Each structure stands twice: as structure tokens, then as C-alpha cells.
């Protein structure tokens, strides 16, 4: 451990003692957490804004992310699993109980079991503007700032709309748009705005398909009106003032 504050649950000494010798049997994902299934525990890693996970030969520190190395795991094949994080917002959890870290997460939006009815009934209990509510991980797991902005453009909904004013057609548009933009992001290998890289080190391509995110003053792909950027619940928010009502 090179940066103790990246560890959310342990001191470096206790973390190293507890994880040493455990075997990774499976790696899954829940919301924005990457979940390592270990012999006795789960290790969860949240990349936050700039985290990167990759495997390198041990002792080789020539990779471009290695200068921001925060935690490194020596594997039995003379390689290391490395967690690098420029801005140090990422977090590593080690726990026998998954619920302790991710018990409050909402459903997975791409799950077949997650229906329009689920979405509508979960939203009916909420008050406030639609964009910040979409970012609430207890409503839905995994929707971040980029995908909330993109989904609301696809659904033609103003991010400042009060949830209580959305009619059934609009809720349906948002539900389908969220699933569409997330699936598109996966299909395009993720969005590389700054530091995000795939495990093989290459960049994602989804940032080339944005309609509104990071496109302030550029023309809306639909109506050519310049995209507006505002701050909503402390998050940069991009939308088309004509298409989104
Ligand atoms: Zn437009």
C-alpha cells in the first residue's frame, strides 16, 4: 500500500495481513464497484474519477499509470495487479460482508429483471429534480454524471424537471434512454475523458459519441442549438435548451 487513505476499511498493516494468501475466485461488478471474490473476504474497488486497474509484470514500473500507483497486489505468476489513481478519490474495501459496502444500492439498470414498472414506482417515492435523482445510487446503481446527461437528452427531458411533473410517457422515455446510453457506453468500451483506460491500456471510444456531455456551446446533434452547461446539485450538467423540455 503506497497511499493509506485509498483503503476505506483497514490500516495498511491490517489490510496486508488479512488479504495475503487469499485466492481470487471471481471478479464481478455491482453498480460502480468492482468486486473481487476472495477465499474469506470480498475486496471492492471503486475507481471514482481517475482510478485504473491493470496487471503488469512484477518489478516493471514503466507503464504510464505506474507513477500514480496507490495499491499493488503481488500475484503468484510474477505479475502484479495494480491500482493507480491520479486524484486519489478511489477506494479499496476489504470485508466479509458485501452488504456492508453495497447493501443500499438500487437495482442494476441493465438487468432483465429491472422493469419500467420498477423504475416508475421507485421514482414515485422521490421528490426533486430528475438529474440529481438519477445520480442517486440507491435509486439505480451505476448511473454517473455523463450517462445521466446523455440519457436525459435522448429522452428529451430538461434535467431540472421536478420528478412529480413527469408523465408516464416521459418516465418511459427516461427508463429506455438510461438503458440505451449505458449499453452504448459498454459497447464502445467506456468513455475516456481524461485518464480512463480499458484493462489493456487502450482508450474507450464512447466519448466520441456524446450528444451533450462535455459539448458546451457546440451544436445539438438534433436541432443545432448550442448546448448549455449549468450546475445542478454541484454537478456540471449539459443539455439542449430547445429539445429538452
Ligand atoms: Zn436540440
PDB file of C-alpha atoms and ligand atoms in Angstrom:
ATOM      1  CA  UNK A   1       0.000   0.000   0.000  1.00  0.00           C
ATOM      2  CA  UNK A   2       1.531   3.242  -1.139  1.00  0.00           C
ATOM      3  CA  UNK A   3      -1.312   5.555  -0.176  1.00  0.00           C
ATOM      4  CA  UNK A   4      -3.100   4.589   3.041  1.00  0.00           C
ATOM      5  CA  UNK A   5      -6.174   6.777   2.535  1.00  0.00           C
ATOM      6  CA  UNK A   6      -7.152   4.784  -0.544  1.00  0.00           C
ATOM      7  CA  UNK A   7      -8.072   1.991   1.910  1.00  0.00           C
ATOM      8  CA  UNK A   8     -11.627   2.515   3.150  1.00  0.00           C
ATOM      9  CA  UNK A   9     -11.775  -0.242   5.756  1.00  0.00           C
ATOM     10  CA  UNK A  10      -8.272  -1.009   7.042  1.00  0.00           C
ATOM     11  CA  UNK A  11      -4.896   0.347   8.010  1.00  0.00           C
ATOM     12  CA  UNK A  12      -2.195  -0.736   5.534  1.00  0.00           C
ATOM     13  CA  UNK A  13      -0.764  -3.207   8.066  1.00  0.00           C
ATOM     14  CA  UNK A  14      -4.099  -4.912   8.783  1.00  0.00           C
ATOM     15  CA  UNK A  15      -5.069  -4.861   5.102  1.00  0.00           C
ATOM     16  CA  UNK A  16      -1.868  -6.574   4.034  1.00  0.00           C
ATOM     17  CA  UNK A  17      -2.119  -9.157   6.818  1.00  0.00           C
ATOM     18  CA  UNK A  18      -5.731 -10.003   6.026  1.00  0.00           C
ATOM     19  CA  UNK A  19      -5.520 -10.250   2.238  1.00  0.00           C
ATOM     20  CA  UNK A  20      -2.206 -12.076   1.985  1.00  0.00           C
ATOM     21  CA  UNK A  21      -2.612 -15.647   0.693  1.00  0.00           C
ATOM     22  CA  UNK A  22      -6.256 -15.324  -0.327  1.00  0.00           C
ATOM     23  CA  UNK A  23      -7.251 -16.547  -3.792  1.00  0.00           C
ATOM     24  CA  UNK A  24      -9.307 -14.536  -6.291  1.00  0.00           C
ATOM     25  CA  UNK A  25     -12.022 -16.934  -7.440  1.00  0.00           C
ATOM     26  CA  UNK A  26     -14.152 -14.492  -9.434  1.00  0.00           C
ATOM     27  CA  UNK A  27     -14.392 -10.825 -10.371  1.00  0.00           C
ATOM     28  CA  UNK A  28     -17.822  -9.276 -10.779  1.00  0.00           C
ATOM     29  CA  UNK A  29     -19.379  -5.820 -10.731  1.00  0.00           C
ATOM     30  CA  UNK A  30     -22.201  -4.181  -8.816  1.00  0.00           C
ATOM     31  CA  UNK A  31     -23.045  -0.555  -9.603  1.00  0.00           C
ATOM     32  CA  UNK A  32     -19.729   1.278  -9.837  1.00  0.00           C
ATOM     33  CA  UNK A  33     -17.908  -1.255  -7.649  1.00  0.00           C
ATOM     34  CA  UNK A  34     -15.598  -3.951  -8.977  1.00  0.00           C
ATOM     35  CA  UNK A  35     -15.991  -6.977  -6.695  1.00  0.00           C
ATOM     36  CA  UNK A  36     -13.155  -9.459  -6.130  1.00  0.00           C
ATOM     37  CA  UNK A  37     -14.409 -12.700  -4.585  1.00  0.00           C
ATOM     38  CA  UNK A  38     -11.610 -13.922  -2.296  1.00  0.00           C
ATOM     39  CA  UNK A  39     -11.198 -17.020  -0.161  1.00  0.00           C
ATOM     40  CA  UNK A  40     -12.506 -15.377   3.023  1.00  0.00           C
ATOM     41  CA  UNK A  41     -13.478 -11.850   2.040  1.00  0.00           C
ATOM     42  CA  UNK A  42     -14.668  -9.586  -0.711  1.00  0.00           C
ATOM     43  CA  UNK A  43     -12.440  -6.818  -1.952  1.00  0.00           C
ATOM     44  CA  UNK A  44     -14.332  -3.991  -3.613  1.00  0.00           C
ATOM     45  CA  UNK A  45     -12.672  -1.265  -5.639  1.00  0.00           C
ATOM     46  CA  UNK A  46     -14.359   1.964  -6.664  1.00  0.00           C
ATOM     47  CA  UNK A  47     -12.327   3.708  -9.359  1.00  0.00           C
ATOM     48  CA  UNK A  48     -14.036   7.080  -8.775  1.00  0.00           C
ATOM     49  CA  UNK A  49     -12.832   9.695 -11.260  1.00  0.00           C
ATOM     50  CA  UNK A  50      -9.329   8.611 -12.190  1.00  0.00           C
ATOM     51  CA  UNK A  51      -8.714   5.094 -10.884  1.00  0.00           C
ATOM     52  CA  UNK A  52      -7.137   2.474 -13.124  1.00  0.00           C
ATOM     53  CA  UNK A  53      -6.742  -1.264 -12.593  1.00  0.00           C
ATOM     54  CA  UNK A  54      -4.275  -3.260 -14.640  1.00  0.00           C
ATOM     55  CA  UNK A  55      -1.850  -6.161 -14.485  1.00  0.00           C
ATOM     56  CA  UNK A  56       1.898  -5.685 -15.024  1.00  0.00           C
ATOM     57  CA  UNK A  57       4.947  -7.868 -14.706  1.00  0.00           C
ATOM     58  CA  UNK A  58       6.326  -7.508 -11.163  1.00  0.00           C
ATOM     59  CA  UNK A  59       9.219  -5.027 -10.871  1.00  0.00           C
ATOM     60  CA  UNK A  60       8.279  -3.380 -14.187  1.00  0.00           C
ATOM     61  CA  UNK A  61       7.238   0.191 -13.445  1.00  0.00           C
ATOM     62  CA  UNK A  62       7.493   1.552 -16.980  1.00  0.00           C
ATOM     63  CA  UNK A  63       3.725   1.835 -17.529  1.00  0.00           C
ATOM     64  CA  UNK A  64       2.275   5.312 -17.889  1.00  0.00           C
ATOM     65  CA  UNK A  65      -0.028   4.863 -14.860  1.00  0.00           C
ATOM     66  CA  UNK A  66       2.682   3.497 -12.549  1.00  0.00           C
ATOM     67  CA  UNK A  67       3.659   6.941 -11.283  1.00  0.00           C
ATOM     68  CA  UNK A  68       0.218   7.127  -9.601  1.00  0.00           C
ATOM     69  CA  UNK A  69       0.371   3.656  -8.082  1.00  0.00           C
ATOM     70  CA  UNK A  70      -1.627   3.532  -4.804  1.00  0.00           C
ATOM     71  CA  UNK A  71      -2.047  -0.185  -4.071  1.00  0.00           C
ATOM     72  CA  UNK A  72      -0.326  -3.167  -5.673  1.00  0.00           C
ATOM     73  CA  UNK A  73      -1.054  -6.888  -5.238  1.00  0.00           C
ATOM     74  CA  UNK A  74       1.662  -9.438  -5.915  1.00  0.00           C
ATOM     75  CA  UNK A  75       0.131 -12.393  -7.758  1.00  0.00           C
ATOM     76  CA  UNK A  76       1.569 -15.910  -7.812  1.00  0.00           C
ATOM     77  CA  UNK A  77       2.510 -15.665 -11.515  1.00  0.00           C
ATOM     78  CA  UNK A  78       5.204 -12.983 -11.097  1.00  0.00           C
ATOM     79  CA  UNK A  79       2.748 -10.281 -12.086  1.00  0.00           C
ATOM     80  CA  UNK A  80       1.061  -7.570 -10.042  1.00  0.00           C
ATOM     81  CA  UNK A  81      -2.491  -6.339 -10.037  1.00  0.00           C
ATOM     82  CA  UNK A  82      -2.138  -2.574  -9.708  1.00  0.00           C
ATOM     83  CA  UNK A  83      -4.500   0.178  -8.703  1.00  0.00           C
ATOM     84  CA  UNK A  84      -3.309   3.587  -9.867  1.00  0.00           C
ATOM     85  CA  UNK A  85      -5.262   6.757  -9.156  1.00  0.00           C
ATOM     86  CA  UNK A  86      -4.107  10.249 -10.111  1.00  0.00           C
ATOM     87  CA  UNK A  87      -6.536  12.174  -7.954  1.00  0.00           C
ATOM     88  CA  UNK A  88      -6.757   9.713  -5.048  1.00  0.00           C
ATOM     89  CA  UNK A  89     -10.564   9.628  -4.808  1.00  0.00           C
ATOM     90  CA  UNK A  90     -10.668   5.866  -5.441  1.00  0.00           C
ATOM     91  CA  UNK A  91     -11.389   3.454  -2.600  1.00  0.00           C
ATOM     92  CA  UNK A  92     -10.497  -0.136  -1.721  1.00  0.00           C
ATOM     93  CA  UNK A  93     -12.721  -2.077   0.693  1.00  0.00           C
ATOM     94  CA  UNK A  94     -11.989  -5.442   2.283  1.00  0.00           C
ATOM     95  CA  UNK A  95     -14.894  -7.106   4.076  1.00  0.00           C
ATOM     96  CA  UNK A  96     -16.523 -10.497   4.682  1.00  0.00           C
ATOM     97  CA  UNK A  97     -19.921  -8.835   4.134  1.00  0.00           C
ATOM     98  CA  UNK A  98     -20.881  -7.439   0.730  1.00  0.00           C
ATOM     99  CA  UNK A  99     -23.954  -5.779   2.242  1.00  0.00           C
ATOM    100  CA  UNK A 100     -21.739  -3.658   4.456  1.00  0.00           C
ATOM    101  CA  UNK A 101     -20.465  -1.761   1.410  1.00  0.00           C
ATOM    102  CA  UNK A 102     -23.108  -2.156  -1.284  1.00  0.00           C
ATOM    103  CA  UNK A 103     -26.232  -3.180   0.627  1.00  0.00           C
ATOM    104  CA  UNK A 104     -28.083   0.053  -0.113  1.00  0.00           C
ATOM    105  CA  UNK A 105     -27.504   0.137  -3.876  1.00  0.00           C
ATOM    106  CA  UNK A 106     -30.549   0.283  -6.126  1.00  0.00           C
ATOM    107  CA  UNK A 107     -31.163  -2.222  -8.934  1.00  0.00           C
ATOM    108  CA  UNK A 108     -28.914  -2.728 -11.945  1.00  0.00           C
ATOM    109  CA  UNK A 109     -30.499  -0.750 -14.796  1.00  0.00           C
ATOM    110  CA  UNK A 110     -29.436  -3.282 -17.436  1.00  0.00           C
ATOM    111  CA  UNK A 111     -30.797  -6.255 -15.524  1.00  0.00           C
ATOM    112  CA  UNK A 112     -33.637  -8.026 -17.351  1.00  0.00           C
ATOM    113  CA  UNK A 113     -35.495  -8.071 -14.041  1.00  0.00           C
ATOM    114  CA  UNK A 114     -35.454  -4.265 -13.856  1.00  0.00           C
ATOM    115  CA  UNK A 115     -38.710  -3.166 -15.485  1.00  0.00           C
ATOM    116  CA  UNK A 116     -40.357   0.130 -16.361  1.00  0.00           C
ATOM    117  CA  UNK A 117     -42.781  -0.562 -13.520  1.00  0.00           C
ATOM    118  CA  UNK A 118     -39.895  -0.864 -11.040  1.00  0.00           C
ATOM    119  CA  UNK A 119     -38.422   2.385 -12.298  1.00  0.00           C
ATOM    120  CA  UNK A 120     -41.731   4.248 -12.095  1.00  0.00           C
ATOM    121  CA  UNK A 121     -42.602   3.019  -8.616  1.00  0.00           C
ATOM    122  CA  UNK A 122     -39.123   3.815  -7.275  1.00  0.00           C
ATOM    123  CA  UNK A 123     -39.275   7.334  -8.724  1.00  0.00           C
ATOM    124  CA  UNK A 124     -42.782   7.916  -7.358  1.00  0.00           C
ATOM    125  CA  UNK A 125     -41.287   7.961  -3.851  1.00  0.00           C
ATOM    126  CA  UNK A 126     -38.808  10.703  -4.748  1.00  0.00           C
ATOM    127  CA  UNK A 127     -39.061  14.471  -4.698  1.00  0.00           C
ATOM    128  CA  UNK A 128     -36.747  16.832  -6.508  1.00  0.00           C
ATOM    129  CA  UNK A 129     -35.176  17.345  -9.912  1.00  0.00           C
ATOM    130  CA  UNK A 130     -34.714  14.385 -12.196  1.00  0.00           C
ATOM    131  CA  UNK A 131     -30.969  14.703 -12.910  1.00  0.00           C
ATOM    132  CA  UNK A 132     -29.700  14.560  -9.289  1.00  0.00           C
ATOM    133  CA  UNK A 133     -32.170  11.765  -8.554  1.00  0.00           C
ATOM    134  CA  UNK A 134     -30.835   9.671 -11.449  1.00  0.00           C
ATOM    135  CA  UNK A 135     -27.376  10.023  -9.889  1.00  0.00           C
ATOM    136  CA  UNK A 136     -28.608   8.683  -6.543  1.00  0.00           C
ATOM    137  CA  UNK A 137     -27.090   5.194  -6.361  1.00  0.00           C
ATOM    138  CA  UNK A 138     -29.849   3.990  -4.024  1.00  0.00           C
ATOM    139  CA  UNK A 139     -32.407   4.612  -6.803  1.00  0.00           C
ATOM    140  CA  UNK A 140     -30.388   2.971  -9.568  1.00  0.00           C
ATOM    141  CA  UNK A 141     -26.876   1.564  -9.359  1.00  0.00           C
ATOM    142  CA  UNK A 142     -24.233   2.747 -11.780  1.00  0.00           C
ATOM    143  CA  UNK A 143     -25.599   5.869 -13.476  1.00  0.00           C
ATOM    144  CA  UNK A 144     -22.951   8.594 -13.360  1.00  0.00           C
ATOM    145  CA  UNK A 145     -22.853  12.208 -14.466  1.00  0.00           C
ATOM    146  CA  UNK A 146     -22.040  11.541 -18.117  1.00  0.00           C
ATOM    147  CA  UNK A 147     -24.762   8.954 -18.586  1.00  0.00           C
ATOM    148  CA  UNK A 148     -27.428  10.973 -16.733  1.00  0.00           C
ATOM    149  CA  UNK A 149     -26.838  13.937 -19.074  1.00  0.00           C
ATOM    150  CA  UNK A 150     -26.815  11.740 -22.171  1.00  0.00           C
ATOM    151  CA  UNK A 151     -29.939   9.812 -21.125  1.00  0.00           C
ATOM    152  CA  UNK A 152     -31.943  12.975 -20.488  1.00  0.00           C
ATOM    153  CA  UNK A 153     -31.006  14.299 -23.924  1.00  0.00           C
ATOM    154  CA  UNK A 154     -32.119  11.034 -25.545  1.00  0.00           C
ATOM    155  CA  UNK A 155     -35.384  11.235 -23.542  1.00  0.00           C
ATOM    156  CA  UNK A 156     -35.811  14.954 -24.410  1.00  0.00           C
ATOM    157  CA  UNK A 157     -36.263  15.848 -20.735  1.00  0.00           C
ATOM    158  CA  UNK A 158     -34.893  19.025 -19.110  1.00  0.00           C
ATOM    159  CA  UNK A 159     -32.537  17.902 -16.294  1.00  0.00           C
ATOM    160  CA  UNK A 160     -34.167  20.461 -13.965  1.00  0.00           C
ATOM    161  CA  UNK A 161     -37.655  18.925 -14.234  1.00  0.00           C
ATOM    162  CA  UNK A 162     -39.336  18.028 -10.955  1.00  0.00           C
ATOM    163  CA  UNK A 163     -39.918  14.272 -10.852  1.00  0.00           C
ATOM    164  CA  UNK A 164     -43.542  14.773  -9.819  1.00  0.00           C
ATOM    165  CA  UNK A 165     -44.278  16.584 -13.127  1.00  0.00           C
ATOM    166  CA  UNK A 166     -43.142  13.682 -15.344  1.00  0.00           C
ATOM    167  CA  UNK A 167     -45.961  11.834 -17.071  1.00  0.00           C
ATOM    168  CA  UNK A 168     -45.992   8.122 -17.893  1.00  0.00           C
ATOM    169  CA  UNK A 169     -44.661   8.629 -21.434  1.00  0.00           C
ATOM    170  CA  UNK A 170     -41.788  10.740 -20.148  1.00  0.00           C
ATOM    171  CA  UNK A 171     -40.904   8.202 -17.442  1.00  0.00           C
ATOM    172  CA  UNK A 172     -40.876   5.501 -20.104  1.00  0.00           C
ATOM    173  CA  UNK A 173     -38.592   7.610 -22.306  1.00  0.00           C
ATOM    174  CA  UNK A 174     -36.139   8.101 -19.404  1.00  0.00           C
ATOM    175  CA  UNK A 175     -36.188   4.407 -18.468  1.00  0.00           C
ATOM    176  CA  UNK A 176     -35.372   3.331 -22.028  1.00  0.00           C
ATOM    177  CA  UNK A 177     -32.839   6.135 -22.503  1.00  0.00           C
ATOM    178  CA  UNK A 178     -30.877   5.186 -19.373  1.00  0.00           C
ATOM    179  CA  UNK A 179     -30.591   1.607 -20.565  1.00  0.00           C
ATOM    180  CA  UNK A 180     -29.721   2.693 -24.105  1.00  0.00           C
ATOM    181  CA  UNK A 181     -26.882   5.064 -23.142  1.00  0.00           C
ATOM    182  CA  UNK A 182     -25.381   2.621 -20.618  1.00  0.00           C
ATOM    183  CA  UNK A 183     -25.428  -0.207 -23.163  1.00  0.00           C
ATOM    184  CA  UNK A 184     -23.897   2.105 -25.775  1.00  0.00           C
ATOM    185  CA  UNK A 185     -21.162   3.082 -23.300  1.00  0.00           C
ATOM    186  CA  UNK A 186     -20.325  -0.587 -22.717  1.00  0.00           C
ATOM    187  CA  UNK A 187     -20.416  -1.379 -26.442  1.00  0.00           C
ATOM    188  CA  UNK A 188     -17.994   1.491 -27.093  1.00  0.00           C
ATOM    189  CA  UNK A 189     -15.537   0.406 -24.372  1.00  0.00           C
ATOM    190  CA  UNK A 190     -16.334   3.235 -21.940  1.00  0.00           C
ATOM    191  CA  UNK A 191     -15.743   6.982 -22.004  1.00  0.00           C
ATOM    192  CA  UNK A 192     -12.179   8.279 -21.863  1.00  0.00           C
ATOM    193  CA  UNK A 193     -12.458  11.943 -20.899  1.00  0.00           C
ATOM    194  CA  UNK A 194      -9.129  12.049 -19.132  1.00  0.00           C
ATOM    195  CA  UNK A 195      -7.485   9.026 -17.536  1.00  0.00           C
ATOM    196  CA  UNK A 196      -9.912   6.136 -18.019  1.00  0.00           C
ATOM    197  CA  UNK A 197      -8.349   3.186 -19.815  1.00  0.00           C
ATOM    198  CA  UNK A 198      -9.508  -0.333 -20.510  1.00  0.00           C
ATOM    199  CA  UNK A 199      -7.543  -3.070 -18.731  1.00  0.00           C
ATOM    200  CA  UNK A 200      -5.339  -3.425 -21.829  1.00  0.00           C
ATOM    201  CA  UNK A 201      -4.397   0.269 -21.582  1.00  0.00           C
ATOM    202  CA  UNK A 202      -6.339   1.457 -24.626  1.00  0.00           C
ATOM    203  CA  UNK A 203      -8.873   4.276 -24.576  1.00  0.00           C
ATOM    204  CA  UNK A 204     -12.640   3.878 -24.734  1.00  0.00           C
ATOM    205  CA  UNK A 205     -14.497   5.322 -27.686  1.00  0.00           C
ATOM    206  CA  UNK A 206     -17.792   6.390 -26.182  1.00  0.00           C
ATOM    207  CA  UNK A 207     -16.623   9.991 -25.694  1.00  0.00           C
ATOM    208  CA  UNK A 208     -16.755  10.347 -29.468  1.00  0.00           C
ATOM    209  CA  UNK A 209     -20.489   9.623 -29.397  1.00  0.00           C
ATOM    210  CA  UNK A 210     -21.596  12.169 -26.791  1.00  0.00           C
ATOM    211  CA  UNK A 211     -24.591  14.268 -27.781  1.00  0.00           C
ATOM    212  CA  UNK A 212     -24.416  16.798 -24.928  1.00  0.00           C
ATOM    213  CA  UNK A 213     -21.838  15.836 -22.293  1.00  0.00           C
ATOM    214  CA  UNK A 214     -18.664  17.955 -22.484  1.00  0.00           C
ATOM    215  CA  UNK A 215     -20.103  19.769 -25.538  1.00  0.00           C
ATOM    216  CA  UNK A 216     -20.930  23.216 -24.140  1.00  0.00           C
ATOM    217  CA  UNK A 217     -21.594  25.748 -26.949  1.00  0.00           C
ATOM    218  CA  UNK A 218     -21.335  23.065 -29.613  1.00  0.00           C
ATOM    219  CA  UNK A 219     -24.437  22.394 -31.749  1.00  0.00           C
ATOM    220  CA  UNK A 220     -27.115  19.995 -30.573  1.00  0.00           C
ATOM    221  CA  UNK A 221     -26.987  16.998 -32.971  1.00  0.00           C
ATOM    222  CA  UNK A 222     -30.758  17.236 -33.375  1.00  0.00           C
ATOM    223  CA  UNK A 223     -31.557  20.969 -33.730  1.00  0.00           C
ATOM    224  CA  UNK A 224     -28.119  22.678 -33.904  1.00  0.00           C
ATOM    225  CA  UNK A 225     -28.863  24.935 -30.902  1.00  0.00           C
ATOM    226  CA  UNK A 226     -25.689  25.420 -28.804  1.00  0.00           C
ATOM    227  CA  UNK A 227     -25.563  23.036 -25.834  1.00  0.00           C
ATOM    228  CA  UNK A 228     -25.990  24.761 -22.461  1.00  0.00           C
ATOM    229  CA  UNK A 229     -23.957  23.898 -19.359  1.00  0.00           C
ATOM    230  CA  UNK A 230     -25.317  24.657 -15.897  1.00  0.00           C
ATOM    231  CA  UNK A 231     -24.525  23.496 -12.363  1.00  0.00           C
ATOM    232  CA  UNK A 232     -27.182  21.311 -10.808  1.00  0.00           C
ATOM    233  CA  UNK A 233     -26.640  19.834  -7.343  1.00  0.00           C
ATOM    234  CA  UNK A 234     -22.934  20.725  -7.752  1.00  0.00           C
ATOM    235  CA  UNK A 235     -22.557  18.687 -10.917  1.00  0.00           C
ATOM    236  CA  UNK A 236     -21.811  20.094 -14.367  1.00  0.00           C
ATOM    237  CA  UNK A 237     -24.967  19.465 -16.387  1.00  0.00           C
ATOM    238  CA  UNK A 238     -25.253  19.645 -20.171  1.00  0.00           C
ATOM    239  CA  UNK A 239     -28.497  19.878 -22.135  1.00  0.00           C
ATOM    240  CA  UNK A 240     -30.165  21.285 -25.236  1.00  0.00           C
ATOM    241  CA  UNK A 241     -32.407  24.210 -24.232  1.00  0.00           C
ATOM    242  CA  UNK A 242     -34.664  23.564 -27.252  1.00  0.00           C
ATOM    243  CA  UNK A 243     -35.010  19.767 -27.450  1.00  0.00           C
ATOM    244  CA  UNK A 244     -35.239  19.135 -23.710  1.00  0.00           C
ATOM    245  CA  UNK A 245     -38.389  20.417 -22.057  1.00  0.00           C
TER     246      UNK A 245
HETATM  247 ZN1  LIG B   1     -31.545  20.319 -29.622  1.00  0.00          ZN
END
